[in-house]
Coordinates of C-alpha atoms and ligand atoms in Angstrom, one line a residue:
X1 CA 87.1 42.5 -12.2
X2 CA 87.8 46.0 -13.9
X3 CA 85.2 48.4 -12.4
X4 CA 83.0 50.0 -15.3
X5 CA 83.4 52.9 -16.5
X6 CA 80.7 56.1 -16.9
X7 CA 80.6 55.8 -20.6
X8 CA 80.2 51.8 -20.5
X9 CA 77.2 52.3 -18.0
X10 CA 75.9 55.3 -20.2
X11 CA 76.2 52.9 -23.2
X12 CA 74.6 50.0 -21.3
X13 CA 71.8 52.4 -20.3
X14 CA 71.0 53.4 -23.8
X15 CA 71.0 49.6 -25.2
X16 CA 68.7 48.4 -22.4
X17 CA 65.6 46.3 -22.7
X18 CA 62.6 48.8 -21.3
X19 CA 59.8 46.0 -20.0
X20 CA 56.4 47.8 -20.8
X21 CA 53.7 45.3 -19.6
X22 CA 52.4 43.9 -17.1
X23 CA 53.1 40.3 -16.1
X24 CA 49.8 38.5 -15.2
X25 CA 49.7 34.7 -15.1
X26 CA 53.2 34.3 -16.9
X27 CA 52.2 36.6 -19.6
X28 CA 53.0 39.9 -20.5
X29 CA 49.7 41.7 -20.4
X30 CA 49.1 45.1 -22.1
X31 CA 46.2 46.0 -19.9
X32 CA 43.1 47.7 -20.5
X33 CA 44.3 50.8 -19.0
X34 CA 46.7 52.7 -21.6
X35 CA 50.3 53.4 -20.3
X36 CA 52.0 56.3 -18.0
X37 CA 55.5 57.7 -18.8
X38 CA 58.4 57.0 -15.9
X39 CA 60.8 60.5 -15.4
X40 CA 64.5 59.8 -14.6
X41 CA 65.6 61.9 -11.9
X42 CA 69.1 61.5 -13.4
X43 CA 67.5 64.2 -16.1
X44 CA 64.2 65.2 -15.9
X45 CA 63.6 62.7 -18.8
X46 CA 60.7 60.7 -19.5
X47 CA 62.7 57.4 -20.4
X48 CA 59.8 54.7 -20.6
X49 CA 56.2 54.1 -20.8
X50 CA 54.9 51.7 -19.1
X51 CA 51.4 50.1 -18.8
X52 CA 48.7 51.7 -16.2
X53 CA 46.9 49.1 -14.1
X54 CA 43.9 49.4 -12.9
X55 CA 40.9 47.3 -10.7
X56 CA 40.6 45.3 -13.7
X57 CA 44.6 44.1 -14.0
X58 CA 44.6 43.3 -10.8
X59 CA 41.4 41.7 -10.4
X60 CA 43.0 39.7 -13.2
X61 CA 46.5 39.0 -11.3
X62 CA 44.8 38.0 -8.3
X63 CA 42.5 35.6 -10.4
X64 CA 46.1 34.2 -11.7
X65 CA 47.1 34.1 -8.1
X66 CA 44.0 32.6 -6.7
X67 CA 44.6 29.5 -8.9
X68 CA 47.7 28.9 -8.6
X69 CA 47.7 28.9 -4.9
X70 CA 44.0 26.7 -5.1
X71 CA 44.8 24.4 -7.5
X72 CA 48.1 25.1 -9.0
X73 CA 51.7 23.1 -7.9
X74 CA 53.2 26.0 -6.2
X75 CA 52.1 25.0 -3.0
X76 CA 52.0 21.2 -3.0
X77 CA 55.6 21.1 -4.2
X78 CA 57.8 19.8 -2.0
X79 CA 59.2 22.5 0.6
X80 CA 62.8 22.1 -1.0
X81 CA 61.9 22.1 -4.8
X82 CA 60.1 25.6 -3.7
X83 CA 63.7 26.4 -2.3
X84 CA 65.6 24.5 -5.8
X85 CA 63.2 27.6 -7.7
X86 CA 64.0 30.0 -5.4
X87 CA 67.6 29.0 -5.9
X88 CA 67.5 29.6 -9.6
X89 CA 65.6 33.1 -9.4
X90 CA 68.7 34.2 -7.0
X91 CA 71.3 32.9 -9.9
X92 CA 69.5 34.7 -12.6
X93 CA 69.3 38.2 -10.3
X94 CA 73.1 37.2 -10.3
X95 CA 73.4 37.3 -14.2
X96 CA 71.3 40.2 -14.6
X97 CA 72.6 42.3 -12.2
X98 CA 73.9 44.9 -14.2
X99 CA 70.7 45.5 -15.7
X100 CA 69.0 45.7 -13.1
X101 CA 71.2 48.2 -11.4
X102 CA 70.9 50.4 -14.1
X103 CA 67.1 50.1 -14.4
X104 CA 67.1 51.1 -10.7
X105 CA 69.2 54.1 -11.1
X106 CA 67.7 55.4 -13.8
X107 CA 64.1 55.3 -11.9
X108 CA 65.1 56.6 -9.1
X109 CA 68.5 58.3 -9.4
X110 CA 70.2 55.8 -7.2
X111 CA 73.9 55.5 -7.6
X112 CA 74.7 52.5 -10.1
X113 CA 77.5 51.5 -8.2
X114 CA 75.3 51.3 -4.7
X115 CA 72.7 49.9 -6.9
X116 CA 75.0 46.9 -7.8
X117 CA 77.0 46.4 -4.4
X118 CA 74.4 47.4 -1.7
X119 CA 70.8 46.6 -3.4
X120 CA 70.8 43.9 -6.0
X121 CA 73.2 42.2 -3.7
X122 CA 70.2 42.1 -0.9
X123 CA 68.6 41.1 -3.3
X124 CA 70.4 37.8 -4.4
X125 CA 71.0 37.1 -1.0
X126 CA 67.0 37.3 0.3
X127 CA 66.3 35.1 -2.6
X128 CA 69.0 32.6 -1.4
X129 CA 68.2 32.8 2.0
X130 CA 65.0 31.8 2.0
X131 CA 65.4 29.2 -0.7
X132 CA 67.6 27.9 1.7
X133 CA 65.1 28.1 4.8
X134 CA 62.5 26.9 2.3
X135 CA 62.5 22.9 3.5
X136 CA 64.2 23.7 7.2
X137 CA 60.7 25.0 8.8
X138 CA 59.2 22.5 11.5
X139 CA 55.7 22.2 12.9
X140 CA 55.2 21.4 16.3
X141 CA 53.4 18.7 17.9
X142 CA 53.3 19.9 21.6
X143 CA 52.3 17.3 24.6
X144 CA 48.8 16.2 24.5
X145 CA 48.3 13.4 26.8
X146 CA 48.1 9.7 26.1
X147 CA 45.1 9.6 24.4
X148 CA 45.7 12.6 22.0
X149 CA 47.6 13.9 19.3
X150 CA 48.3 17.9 18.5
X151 CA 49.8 19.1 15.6
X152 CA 50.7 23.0 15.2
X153 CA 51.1 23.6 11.6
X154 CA 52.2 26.6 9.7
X155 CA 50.2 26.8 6.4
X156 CA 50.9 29.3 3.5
X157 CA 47.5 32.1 4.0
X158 CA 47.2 32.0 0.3
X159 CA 47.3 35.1 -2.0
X160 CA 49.5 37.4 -0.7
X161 CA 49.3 41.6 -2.2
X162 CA 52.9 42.9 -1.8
X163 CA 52.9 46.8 -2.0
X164 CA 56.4 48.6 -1.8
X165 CA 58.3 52.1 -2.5
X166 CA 60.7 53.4 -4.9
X167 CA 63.6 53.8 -2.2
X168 CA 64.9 50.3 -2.3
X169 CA 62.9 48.6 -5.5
X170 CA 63.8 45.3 -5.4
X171 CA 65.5 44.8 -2.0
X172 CA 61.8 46.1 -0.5
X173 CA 60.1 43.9 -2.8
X174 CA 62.1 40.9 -2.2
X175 CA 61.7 40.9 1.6
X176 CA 58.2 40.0 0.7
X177 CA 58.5 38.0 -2.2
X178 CA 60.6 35.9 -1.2
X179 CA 59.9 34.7 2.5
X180 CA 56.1 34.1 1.0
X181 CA 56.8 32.6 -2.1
X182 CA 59.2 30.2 -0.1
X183 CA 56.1 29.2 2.7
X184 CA 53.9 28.3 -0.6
X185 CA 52.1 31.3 -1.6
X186 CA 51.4 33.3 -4.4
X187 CA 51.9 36.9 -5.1
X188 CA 50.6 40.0 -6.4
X189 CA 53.4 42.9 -6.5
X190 CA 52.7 46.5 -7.2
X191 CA 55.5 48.7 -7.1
X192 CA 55.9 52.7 -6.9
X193 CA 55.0 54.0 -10.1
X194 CA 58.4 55.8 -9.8
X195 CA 60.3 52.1 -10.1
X196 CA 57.9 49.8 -12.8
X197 CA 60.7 48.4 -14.9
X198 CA 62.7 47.1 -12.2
X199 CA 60.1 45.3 -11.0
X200 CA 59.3 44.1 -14.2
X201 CA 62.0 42.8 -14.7
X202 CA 62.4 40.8 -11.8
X203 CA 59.4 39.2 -12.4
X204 CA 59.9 37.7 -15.1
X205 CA 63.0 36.6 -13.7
X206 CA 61.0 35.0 -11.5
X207 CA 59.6 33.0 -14.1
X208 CA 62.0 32.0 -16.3
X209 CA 63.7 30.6 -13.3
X210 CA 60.7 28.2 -13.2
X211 CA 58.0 29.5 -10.8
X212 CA 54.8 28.5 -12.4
X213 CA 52.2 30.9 -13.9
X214 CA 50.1 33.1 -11.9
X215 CA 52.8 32.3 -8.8
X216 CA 54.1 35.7 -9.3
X217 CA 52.2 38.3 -10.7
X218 CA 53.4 42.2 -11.4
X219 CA 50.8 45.1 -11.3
X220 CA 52.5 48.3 -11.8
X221 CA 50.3 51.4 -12.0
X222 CA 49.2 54.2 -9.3
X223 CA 48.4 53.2 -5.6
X224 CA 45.4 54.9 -6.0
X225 CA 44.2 52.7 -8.5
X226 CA 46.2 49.6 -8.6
X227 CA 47.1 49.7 -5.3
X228 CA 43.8 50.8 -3.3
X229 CA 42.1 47.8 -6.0
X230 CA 44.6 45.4 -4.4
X231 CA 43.9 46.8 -0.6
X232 CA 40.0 46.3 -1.4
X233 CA 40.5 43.0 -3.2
X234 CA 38.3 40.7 -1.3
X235 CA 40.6 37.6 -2.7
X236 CA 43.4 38.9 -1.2
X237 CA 44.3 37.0 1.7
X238 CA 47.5 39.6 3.6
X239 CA 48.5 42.8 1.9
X240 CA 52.6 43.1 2.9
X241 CA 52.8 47.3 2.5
X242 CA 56.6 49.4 3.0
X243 CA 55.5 53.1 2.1
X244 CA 54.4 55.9 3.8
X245 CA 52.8 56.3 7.2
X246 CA 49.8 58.0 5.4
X247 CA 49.2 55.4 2.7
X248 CA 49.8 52.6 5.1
X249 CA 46.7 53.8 7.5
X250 CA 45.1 53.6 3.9
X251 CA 45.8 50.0 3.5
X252 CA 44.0 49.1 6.9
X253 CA 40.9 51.4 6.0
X254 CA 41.0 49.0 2.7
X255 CA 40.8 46.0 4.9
X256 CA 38.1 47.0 7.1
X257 CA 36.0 47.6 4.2
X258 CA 36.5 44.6 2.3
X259 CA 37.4 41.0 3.7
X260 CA 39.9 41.8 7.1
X261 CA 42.8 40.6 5.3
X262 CA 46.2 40.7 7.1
X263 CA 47.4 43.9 6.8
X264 CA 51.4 43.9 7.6
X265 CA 52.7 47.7 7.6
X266 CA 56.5 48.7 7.5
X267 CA 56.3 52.6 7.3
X268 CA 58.3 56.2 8.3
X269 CA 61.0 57.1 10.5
X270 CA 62.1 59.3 12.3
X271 CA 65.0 57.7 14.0
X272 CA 67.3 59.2 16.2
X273 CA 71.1 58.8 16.2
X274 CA 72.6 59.5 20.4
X275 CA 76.5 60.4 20.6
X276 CA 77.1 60.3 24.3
X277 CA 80.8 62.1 25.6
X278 CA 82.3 58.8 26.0
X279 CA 81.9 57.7 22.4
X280 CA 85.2 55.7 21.4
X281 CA 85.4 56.8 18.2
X282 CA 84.5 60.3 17.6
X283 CA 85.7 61.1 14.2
X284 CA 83.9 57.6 13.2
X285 CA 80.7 58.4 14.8
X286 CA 80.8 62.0 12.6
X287 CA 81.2 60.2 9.5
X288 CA 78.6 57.4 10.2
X289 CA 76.4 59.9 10.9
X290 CA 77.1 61.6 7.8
X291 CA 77.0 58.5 5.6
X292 CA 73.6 57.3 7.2
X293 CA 72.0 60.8 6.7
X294 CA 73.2 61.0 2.6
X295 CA 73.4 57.6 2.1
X296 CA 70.4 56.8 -0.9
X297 CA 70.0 60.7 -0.6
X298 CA 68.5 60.7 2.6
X299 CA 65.8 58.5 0.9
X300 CA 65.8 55.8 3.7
X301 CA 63.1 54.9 6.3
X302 CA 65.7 54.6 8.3
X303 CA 67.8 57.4 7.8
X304 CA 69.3 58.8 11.1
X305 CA 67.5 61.9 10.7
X306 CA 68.3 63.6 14.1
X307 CA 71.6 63.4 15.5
X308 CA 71.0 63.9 19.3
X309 CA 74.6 64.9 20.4
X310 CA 75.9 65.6 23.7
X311 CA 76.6 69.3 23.9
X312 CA 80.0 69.2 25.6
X313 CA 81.2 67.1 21.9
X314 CA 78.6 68.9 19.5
X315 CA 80.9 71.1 17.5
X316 CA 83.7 68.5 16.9
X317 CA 80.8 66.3 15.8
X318 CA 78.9 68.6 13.8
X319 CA 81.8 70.3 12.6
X320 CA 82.8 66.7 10.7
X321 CA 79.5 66.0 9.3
X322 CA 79.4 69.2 7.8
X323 CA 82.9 69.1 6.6
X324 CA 81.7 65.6 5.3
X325 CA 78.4 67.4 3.2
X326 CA 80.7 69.5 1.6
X327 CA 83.0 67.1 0.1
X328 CA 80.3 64.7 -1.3
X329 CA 80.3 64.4 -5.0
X330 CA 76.7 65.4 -6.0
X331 CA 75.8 64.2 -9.4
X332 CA 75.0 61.6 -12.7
X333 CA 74.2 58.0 -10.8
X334 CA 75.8 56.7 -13.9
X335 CA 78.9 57.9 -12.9
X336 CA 80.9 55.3 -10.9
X337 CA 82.5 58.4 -8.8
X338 CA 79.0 59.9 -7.8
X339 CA 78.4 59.7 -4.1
X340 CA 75.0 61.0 -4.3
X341 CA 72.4 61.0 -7.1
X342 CA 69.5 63.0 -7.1
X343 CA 66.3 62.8 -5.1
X344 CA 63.6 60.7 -7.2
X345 CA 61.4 62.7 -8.3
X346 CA 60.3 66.6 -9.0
X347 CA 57.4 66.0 -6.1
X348 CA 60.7 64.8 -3.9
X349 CA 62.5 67.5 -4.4
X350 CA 59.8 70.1 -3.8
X351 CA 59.1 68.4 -0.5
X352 CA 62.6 67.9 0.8
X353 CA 62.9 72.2 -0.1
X354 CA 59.1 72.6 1.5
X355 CA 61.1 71.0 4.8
X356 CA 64.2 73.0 4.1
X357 CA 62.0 76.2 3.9
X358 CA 60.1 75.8 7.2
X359 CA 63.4 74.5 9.2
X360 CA 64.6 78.4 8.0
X361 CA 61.3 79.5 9.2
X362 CA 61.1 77.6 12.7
X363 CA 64.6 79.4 13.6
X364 CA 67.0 76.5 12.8
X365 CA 70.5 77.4 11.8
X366 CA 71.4 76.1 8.2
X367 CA 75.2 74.5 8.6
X368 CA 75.8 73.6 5.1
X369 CA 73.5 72.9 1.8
X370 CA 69.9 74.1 1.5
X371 CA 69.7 74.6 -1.8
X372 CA 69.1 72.5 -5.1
X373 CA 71.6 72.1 -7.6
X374 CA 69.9 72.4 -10.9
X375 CA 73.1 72.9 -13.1
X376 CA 73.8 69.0 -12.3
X377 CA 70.7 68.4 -14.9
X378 CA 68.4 66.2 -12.9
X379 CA 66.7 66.5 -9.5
X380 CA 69.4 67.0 -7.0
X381 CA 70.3 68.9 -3.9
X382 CA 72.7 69.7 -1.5
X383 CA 73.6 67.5 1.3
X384 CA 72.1 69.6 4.1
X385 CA 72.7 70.1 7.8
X386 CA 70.7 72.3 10.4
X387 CA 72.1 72.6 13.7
X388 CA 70.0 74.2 16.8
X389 CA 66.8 72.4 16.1
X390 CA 64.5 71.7 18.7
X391 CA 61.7 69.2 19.5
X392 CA 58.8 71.0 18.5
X393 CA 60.2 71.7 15.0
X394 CA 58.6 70.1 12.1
X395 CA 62.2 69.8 11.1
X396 CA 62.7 67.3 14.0
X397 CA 58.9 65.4 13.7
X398 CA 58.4 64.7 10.5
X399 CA 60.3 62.8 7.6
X400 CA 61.8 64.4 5.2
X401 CA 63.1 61.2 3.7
X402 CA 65.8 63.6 1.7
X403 CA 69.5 64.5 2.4
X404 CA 68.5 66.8 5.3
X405 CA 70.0 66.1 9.0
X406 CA 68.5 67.7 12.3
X407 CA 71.2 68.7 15.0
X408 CA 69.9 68.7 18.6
X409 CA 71.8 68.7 21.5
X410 CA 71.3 67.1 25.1
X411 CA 73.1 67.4 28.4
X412 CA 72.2 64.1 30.8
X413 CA 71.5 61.0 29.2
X414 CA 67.8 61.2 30.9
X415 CA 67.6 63.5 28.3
X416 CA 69.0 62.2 25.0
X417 CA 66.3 59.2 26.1
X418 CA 63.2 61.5 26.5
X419 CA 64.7 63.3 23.1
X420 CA 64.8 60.2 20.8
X421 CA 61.1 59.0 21.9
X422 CA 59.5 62.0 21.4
X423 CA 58.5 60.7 18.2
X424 CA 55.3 59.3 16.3
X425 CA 58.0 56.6 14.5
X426 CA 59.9 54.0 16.3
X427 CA 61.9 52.6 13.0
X428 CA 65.5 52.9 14.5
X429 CA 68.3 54.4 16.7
X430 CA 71.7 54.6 17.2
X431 CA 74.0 54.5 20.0
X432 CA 77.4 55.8 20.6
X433 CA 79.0 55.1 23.5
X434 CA 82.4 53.1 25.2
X435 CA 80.1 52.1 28.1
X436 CA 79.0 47.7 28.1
X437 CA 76.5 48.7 31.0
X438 CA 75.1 52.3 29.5
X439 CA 75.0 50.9 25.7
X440 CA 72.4 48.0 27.3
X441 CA 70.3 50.0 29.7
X442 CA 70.2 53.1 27.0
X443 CA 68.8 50.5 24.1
X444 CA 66.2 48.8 26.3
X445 CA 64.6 51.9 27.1
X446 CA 64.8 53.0 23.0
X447 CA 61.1 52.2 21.4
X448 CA 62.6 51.4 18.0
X449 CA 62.7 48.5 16.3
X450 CA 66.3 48.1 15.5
X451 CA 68.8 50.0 17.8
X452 CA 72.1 49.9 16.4
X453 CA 75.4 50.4 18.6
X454 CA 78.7 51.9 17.7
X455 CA 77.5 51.2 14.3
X456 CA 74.6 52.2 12.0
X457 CA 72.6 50.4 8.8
X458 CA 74.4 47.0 10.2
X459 CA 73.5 43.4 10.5
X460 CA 72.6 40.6 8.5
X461 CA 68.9 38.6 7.1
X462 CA 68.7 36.6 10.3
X463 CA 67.7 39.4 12.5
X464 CA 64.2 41.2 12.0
X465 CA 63.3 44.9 10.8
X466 CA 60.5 46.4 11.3
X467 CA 59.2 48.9 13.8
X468 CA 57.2 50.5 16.9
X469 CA 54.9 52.9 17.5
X470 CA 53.8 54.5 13.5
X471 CA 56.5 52.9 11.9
X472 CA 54.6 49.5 11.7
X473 CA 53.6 46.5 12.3
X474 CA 55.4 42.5 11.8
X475 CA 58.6 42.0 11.0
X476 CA 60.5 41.6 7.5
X477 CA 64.2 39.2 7.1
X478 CA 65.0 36.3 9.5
X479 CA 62.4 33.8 10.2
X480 CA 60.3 36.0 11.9
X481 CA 58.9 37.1 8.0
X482 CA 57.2 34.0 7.8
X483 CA 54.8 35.0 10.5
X484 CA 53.5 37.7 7.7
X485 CA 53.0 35.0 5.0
X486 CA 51.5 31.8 7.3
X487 CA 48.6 30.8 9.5
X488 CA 48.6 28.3 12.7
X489 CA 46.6 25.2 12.5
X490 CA 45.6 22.9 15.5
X491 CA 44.7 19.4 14.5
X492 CA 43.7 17.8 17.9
X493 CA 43.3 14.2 17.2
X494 CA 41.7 11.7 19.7
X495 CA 43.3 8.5 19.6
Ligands
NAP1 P1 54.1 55.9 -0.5 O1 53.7 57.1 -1.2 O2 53.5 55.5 0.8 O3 53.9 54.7 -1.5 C1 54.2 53.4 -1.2 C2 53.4 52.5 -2.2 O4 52.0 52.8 -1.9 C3 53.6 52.8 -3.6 O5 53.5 51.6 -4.4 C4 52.4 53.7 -4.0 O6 52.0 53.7 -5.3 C5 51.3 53.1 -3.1 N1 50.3 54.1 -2.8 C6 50.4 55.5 -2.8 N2 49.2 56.0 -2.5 C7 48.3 55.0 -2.4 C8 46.9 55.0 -2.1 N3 46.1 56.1 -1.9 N4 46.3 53.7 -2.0 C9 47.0 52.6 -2.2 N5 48.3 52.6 -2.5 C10 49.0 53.8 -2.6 O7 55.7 55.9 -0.2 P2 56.9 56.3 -1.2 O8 56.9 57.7 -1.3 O9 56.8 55.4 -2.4 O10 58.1 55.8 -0.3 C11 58.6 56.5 0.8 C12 58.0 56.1 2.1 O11 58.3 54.7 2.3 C13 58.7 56.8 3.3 O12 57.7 57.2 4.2 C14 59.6 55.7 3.9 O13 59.8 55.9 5.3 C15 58.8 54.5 3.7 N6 59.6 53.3 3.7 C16 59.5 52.4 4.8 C17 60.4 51.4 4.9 C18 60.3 50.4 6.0 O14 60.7 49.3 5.8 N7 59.8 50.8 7.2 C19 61.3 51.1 3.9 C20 61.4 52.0 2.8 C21 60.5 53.1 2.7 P3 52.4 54.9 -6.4 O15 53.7 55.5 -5.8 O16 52.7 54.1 -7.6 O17 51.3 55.8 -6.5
MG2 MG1 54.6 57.3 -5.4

């Protein structure tokens, strides 16, 4: 296939359908509330307008919800007509992945071309896998004796509230969706502000591909009103959250002081990336580390934020990431050669400088970047690299979640260990090293959900994410995701 052009994505851009409304019970729904504009960071443009949701949309969606899941045929449906659906949701993602892409990129600055390849391809393939898994779940019905029968079952928990971030619209969003709409529940998603249409979008996707009305239900709005209305809903049965670590202690507040409903929280990071001496593969290492930290702009909760290198190797490592920030082509995400797009919004980009600013201040040495790049037209910045950062800098605590990459260095592996936990967030690591024995005792001792080796951002749907310590709580992809979206019955019956 020839690869599109800028101008053809430009002109795509400018013919695209803009979805305004929200999508409640099958319908599109104006709402009570008026409408909000949506800013590409591509420009600094307000390119849509978009309804504002309030309590009383979502009180509505989670009425449409509450039925459907009740009374409705979602979840009676056999288990592998549920997956037939799902099936038909993922082919129409397929058809439509062009627009989505662009819709993406255009709210939040992501490259198109990662927007096609990397996301909407997560996309199609969540929806698939769990239309696949859809009719393969078993119950259990453990040993009870002669004179009894058990059954475990696993039972959809009803109305699910699905709450996500701008970074990764519709991936984020689907690694809810999907794994709960496949068990036999029903949904109510509210997406960033920064990302409406996308989500829009996909929703009705989602219905013309046959999911009944009120299955799946889109909210979009401000988390402080449509979202904290959905946290407080007391019809809500489990509120699925990806955001900030802040908003997500939000969430469980909301939950105490309505009906305890599930609260399942995938938040910040912080992860560190270890390059031990023996690392086969230097100059690969340098560039991974380099890709991870620009990769999306730096806007990933896993991003490897600090690169923990081993001092006797620092230079040659350091050296090539920064070599690497140079070259990166900064610049439209419409254009198929643009590396990296801009941060997502003007609040972004004056927190990722905020950070910049006090990394100067703390005594950090500034490698490369720093600065934004406002002749580019939107919200961009440099790819940046400090070096000679040290634990108690803000620069090595907190998230940035921009292009910005924290350089400290170790000398015992004892160290690099004590280094990467010294953290609030337990999201991720990575782990360079030639050594079979080192690589497995060096992981086991990482508190971090996923702890890649000689590799970084790798690995398929069947293996959870999620993380330890203030990155969260449950696990999204693989089976495991079910566990978010089901209870556990015992039927004990006497025979
Ligand atoms: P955020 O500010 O926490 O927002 C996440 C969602 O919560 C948005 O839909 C937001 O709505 C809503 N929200 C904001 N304030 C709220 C409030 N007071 N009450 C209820 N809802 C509220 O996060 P973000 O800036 O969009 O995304 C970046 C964060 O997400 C980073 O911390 C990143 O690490 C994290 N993240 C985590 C994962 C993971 O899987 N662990 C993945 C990606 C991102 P509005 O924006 O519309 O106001
Ligand atoms: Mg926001």
């Amino acid at each position: 296939m020839p690869s599109t052009t800028h101008a053809e994505w430009l002109s795509l851009a400018a013919r695209l359908a803009r979805p305004m409304h929200h999508l409640i019970d099958g319908r599109d729904e104006p709402g009570r509330g008026g409408s909000f504009p949506v800013v590409s960071p591509r420009d600094g443009q307000v390119f849509a307008e978009v309804s504002d949701g309030g309590p009383d949309e979502v009180d509505r969606a989670v009425a449409a919800a509450r039925r459907a899941f009740d009374g409705g045929a979602w979840p009676r449906m056999s288990p592998a007509e549920r997956g037939r659906v799902l099936q038909r949701f993922a082919d129409l993602v397929e058809e439509h992945r062009s627009e989505l892409a662009i819709l993406i990129s255009l709210e939040m600055g992501k490259p198109v071309t990662e927007a096609t390849d990397i996301e909407l391809r997560a996309v199609i393939h969540t929806l698939r896998y769990y239309g696949e898994l859809a009719d393969k779940l078993l119950d259990e019905a453990p040993h009870a004796g002669d004179d009894a029968l058990a059954l475990v079952t696993r039972e959809p928990i009803g109305v699910v509230g699905a709450v996500v971030p701008w970074n990764f619209p519709l991936t984020l969003a689907t690694w809810k969706i999907a794994p709960a709409l496949a068990a036999g529940c029903t949904v109510v998603l509210k997406p960033s502000d920064q990302t409406p249409l996308s989500a829009l979008r996909l929703g009705r996707l989602g219905s013309e591909a046959g999911l009944p009305d009120g299955v799946l239900n889109v909210v979009v709005g401000q988390g402080r009103a449509a979202g904290q209305a959905l946290g407080l809903h007391p019809d809500v049965d489990v509120l699925a959250f990806t955001g900030s670590t802040a908003v997500g202690r939000h969430y469980l507040r909301y939950a105490a002081d309505s009906n305890l409903k599930r609260v399942w929280l995938e938040l910040g990071g912080k992860s560190p990336n270890i390059v031990l001496p023996d690392t086969p593969d230097l100059d690969t290492a340098a560039a991974t580390a380099a890709w991870g930290i620009f990769f999306n702009a730096g806007e990933m909760c896993t991003a490897p934020s600090r690169l923990l290198v081993h001092s006797s190797i620092a230079d040659r490592v350091v050296d090539a990431v920064v070599e690497r920030a140079r070259t990166l082509r900064v610049g439209d995400p419409l254009d198929p050669v643009t590396e990296m797009g801009p941060v997502a919004s003007a609040r972004q980009l004056e927190s990722v400088l905020d950070h910049i600013t006090s990394a100067h201040r703390d005594g950090a040495r500034l490698r490369t970047g720093g600065s934004a790049l406002p002749d580019r037209g939107g919200f961009h910045l440099e790819p940046t690299v400090f070096d000679q950062v040290t634990p108690d800098m803000r620069l090595a605590r907190e998230e940035v979640f921009g292009p910005v990459l924290a350089v400290l260095t170790f000398d015992t592996i004892e160290q690099a260990v004590a280094l990467a936990n010294d953290s609030d967030y337990g999201l991720a690591a990575g782990l360079w090293t030639a050594d079979l024995s080192t690589a497995h005792r060096v992981a086991r001792r990482l508190r971090a959900g996923t702890v890649w080796v000689n590799c970084y951002e790798e690995g398929g749907l069947n293996v959870p994410f999620g993380g330890y310590k203030q990155s969260g709580n449950g696990r999204d992809k693989s089976t495991h995701a079910f566990e978010k979206f089901t209870e556990l019955k015992t039927t004990w019956i006497k025979l």
